[in-house]
XYZ file of C-alpha atoms in Angstrom:
240
model
C -29.658 172.626 -134.230
C -29.099 174.135 -130.764
C -30.946 176.164 -128.121
C -30.282 179.287 -130.175
C -32.507 177.847 -132.900
C -35.629 177.641 -130.708
C -38.700 178.649 -132.692
C -37.053 178.122 -136.069
C -38.380 175.738 -138.724
C -35.507 173.491 -139.805
C -35.514 171.340 -142.916
C -33.272 168.491 -144.012
C -32.571 167.268 -140.454
C -30.905 163.841 -140.254
C -31.281 161.876 -137.019
C -28.918 159.152 -135.837
C -29.268 156.744 -132.944
C -27.960 153.440 -131.654
C -29.783 150.122 -131.777
C -30.198 148.625 -128.277
C -27.600 150.960 -126.753
C -27.997 149.720 -123.171
C -27.633 146.029 -124.039
C -24.572 146.951 -126.127
C -23.080 148.764 -123.112
C -23.291 145.512 -121.146
C -20.458 144.223 -123.315
C -18.053 146.827 -121.917
C -16.034 146.350 -118.746
C -18.005 146.869 -115.538
C -17.113 147.054 -111.826
C -16.564 143.438 -110.786
C -15.179 143.926 -107.293
C -16.014 145.678 -104.038
C -15.455 149.438 -104.143
C -12.603 150.614 -101.930
C -11.442 154.132 -101.047
C -8.360 155.476 -102.821
C -5.817 156.081 -100.065
C -3.607 158.586 -101.921
C -4.421 161.752 -103.861
C -5.865 161.055 -107.301
C -6.097 163.765 -109.947
C -8.611 163.739 -112.830
C -5.799 162.651 -115.141
C -4.904 159.780 -112.779
C -8.482 158.531 -113.026
C -8.455 158.724 -116.818
C -5.072 156.963 -116.995
C -6.375 154.052 -114.881
C -9.905 153.943 -116.306
C -9.359 150.855 -118.458
C -8.531 148.694 -115.451
C -10.541 150.347 -112.692
C -13.993 151.839 -112.248
C -14.055 155.042 -110.207
C -16.866 156.615 -108.211
C -16.238 160.019 -106.639
C -17.596 163.462 -105.817
C -16.417 166.329 -108.031
C -16.411 169.923 -106.804
C -15.934 172.458 -109.597
C -16.027 176.279 -109.582
C -16.646 178.861 -112.311
C -17.698 176.153 -114.714
C -19.163 176.869 -118.158
C -19.501 175.299 -121.584
C -16.444 175.603 -123.799
C -18.857 176.373 -126.640
C -21.828 178.412 -125.332
C -24.010 177.029 -128.144
C -23.065 173.392 -127.603
C -26.449 171.614 -127.973
C -25.928 168.781 -125.456
C -24.733 170.036 -122.024
C -24.168 166.923 -119.888
C -24.441 168.420 -116.381
C -27.988 168.046 -115.058
C -29.422 170.271 -112.343
C -31.392 167.371 -110.867
C -28.164 165.386 -110.298
C -26.215 168.114 -108.487
C -25.569 167.594 -104.772
C -24.941 171.317 -104.251
C -24.803 174.313 -106.562
C -24.746 178.104 -106.745
C -25.061 180.693 -109.485
C -26.640 178.357 -112.022
C -27.513 179.304 -115.567
C -29.492 176.430 -117.046
C -31.450 175.449 -120.116
C -34.236 172.936 -119.563
C -32.392 171.477 -116.585
C -28.994 171.335 -118.305
C -26.179 173.454 -116.865
C -24.751 176.140 -119.119
C -22.771 177.902 -116.399
C -22.373 177.728 -112.605
C -20.372 179.436 -109.882
C -20.064 176.095 -108.100
C -21.324 172.596 -108.828
C -20.966 169.414 -106.777
C -21.885 166.080 -108.328
C -21.176 162.346 -108.061
C -19.343 161.058 -111.128
C -17.883 157.953 -112.742
C -14.762 157.949 -114.908
C -16.918 158.116 -118.063
C -18.750 161.171 -116.764
C -15.432 162.847 -115.962
C -14.019 162.287 -119.452
C -17.163 163.722 -120.989
C -17.196 166.705 -118.632
C -13.576 167.635 -119.368
C -14.302 167.576 -123.085
C -17.384 169.824 -122.895
C -16.770 172.259 -120.009
C -14.061 174.636 -118.818
C -13.621 175.690 -115.191
C -11.473 177.621 -112.734
C -10.876 174.933 -110.108
C -11.717 171.233 -109.844
C -11.345 169.008 -106.795
C -12.168 165.346 -106.239
C -13.489 163.927 -102.964
C -14.460 160.472 -101.662
C -12.707 158.699 -104.546
C -13.475 154.961 -104.619
C -12.345 152.311 -107.076
C -13.189 148.762 -108.120
C -11.537 146.354 -110.537
C -13.129 146.321 -113.991
C -13.759 143.260 -116.091
C -16.214 141.942 -118.627
C -19.521 140.568 -117.380
C -19.845 136.768 -117.099
C -19.927 135.041 -120.477
C -23.152 133.203 -119.685
C -24.799 136.608 -119.249
C -23.323 138.325 -122.308
C -24.180 135.265 -124.442
C -27.761 135.576 -123.193
C -27.835 139.283 -124.116
C -26.536 138.427 -127.606
C -29.242 135.764 -128.023
C -32.020 138.105 -126.915
C -30.790 140.786 -129.325
C -30.714 138.226 -132.156
C -34.247 137.103 -131.317
C -35.535 140.680 -131.228
C -33.858 141.605 -134.515
C -35.160 138.544 -136.383
C -38.738 139.045 -135.141
C -38.984 142.740 -136.046
C -41.636 143.295 -138.742
C -42.341 139.526 -138.657
C -44.322 138.765 -135.503
C -45.300 141.875 -133.475
C -46.306 139.926 -130.353
C -43.190 137.767 -130.127
C -41.089 140.816 -131.058
C -42.565 142.788 -128.145
C -41.838 139.903 -125.770
C -38.258 139.541 -127.034
C -37.682 143.285 -126.751
C -39.057 143.343 -123.199
C -36.800 140.461 -122.169
C -33.759 142.216 -123.647
C -34.599 145.503 -121.924
C -35.163 143.727 -118.617
C -31.475 142.753 -118.503
C -30.761 146.416 -117.832
C -33.886 146.910 -115.742
C -32.789 144.235 -113.277
C -29.625 146.264 -112.631
C -31.398 149.454 -111.599
C -34.187 148.400 -109.281
C -34.297 150.715 -106.270
C -32.825 148.565 -103.483
C -34.389 150.423 -100.544
C -37.972 151.566 -101.003
C -40.391 153.187 -98.605
C -42.991 150.806 -97.265
C -46.432 152.339 -97.836
C -49.644 150.708 -96.648
C -53.252 151.731 -97.252
C -55.743 151.949 -94.419
C -58.825 150.495 -96.087
C -61.115 152.011 -93.453
C -60.022 155.602 -94.015
C -58.531 155.368 -97.518
C -55.350 157.004 -96.241
C -51.828 155.830 -96.971
C -49.383 155.254 -94.128
C -45.623 155.419 -94.614
C -43.613 153.328 -92.183
C -40.854 155.115 -90.237
C -37.570 155.348 -92.188
C -35.288 152.443 -91.310
C -31.515 152.557 -91.215
C -30.631 152.394 -94.901
C -27.461 150.361 -94.477
C -29.268 147.701 -92.423
C -32.170 147.651 -94.843
C -29.794 147.376 -97.833
C -27.907 144.463 -96.289
C -31.014 142.576 -95.181
C -33.362 143.158 -98.101
C -30.961 143.492 -101.018
C -27.610 141.799 -100.463
C -29.148 138.778 -98.722
C -31.995 138.474 -101.218
C -30.758 136.073 -103.890
C -33.540 137.103 -106.263
C -31.622 140.369 -106.803
C -28.984 138.764 -108.996
C -27.662 141.819 -110.873
C -25.563 144.421 -109.001
C -26.881 147.984 -108.980
C -23.452 149.382 -109.929
C -23.682 147.578 -113.292
C -26.722 149.697 -114.102
C -24.856 152.881 -113.167
C -21.957 152.046 -115.481
C -24.229 150.854 -118.303
C -25.906 154.268 -118.185
C -22.570 156.111 -118.028
C -21.111 154.151 -120.960
C -24.267 154.707 -123.014
C -24.221 158.460 -122.466
C -20.509 158.643 -123.299
C -21.041 156.733 -126.542
C -24.023 158.905 -127.465
C -21.837 161.999 -127.209
C -19.176 160.247 -129.305
C -21.821 159.611 -131.970
C -22.771 163.280 -131.904
C -19.123 164.289 -132.416
C -19.081 162.472 -135.777
C -21.070 165.294 -137.375
């Protein structure tokens, strides 16, 4: 099925999905070092060639971009994620075609984009890299144990199953907590909410996130877990 089938009644549809895709993605290599700027020019192919050893974060500027197959059912570019754009043709927030699109990408996003879209010109900016490695064994062993607990409790004990599932999902959730939030207070006399003036984000990040030892899981892990999961979902789709 694709967007051209809207309004049709389709029979015999088979659905496929992963079990615990995000926890599974935690077993892939993640950024395990400080991100540093790439000093020399790096092409898209350079990033792909080094993607097993390094994680890359960069801004991609692409012009005259469109789907290789206009009826491809899963466009990966999202309007809400674009930094800048012009001449968009979209379907439910997914980009079918654009005169120009600017977006922040990882190496997984780039590989997926090159497979799905064609374009006239593509440039990379602000390319940063970090060494990749597997997450600490104590953590991956814990993820394995939580998955085992959840699987064994399914259809056996609904309460303990829900608790086990929540604990497993929280391993990802702890990676993607917003590090710098607005501070909003309620004036109980008037019932109005007051937002404190915006602080310097870098100072706030250093003081309230990096120096807070309760935030034990790096935010970048969550970014790469999401990127890996999306890449693998598209691989699953390609098996049809």
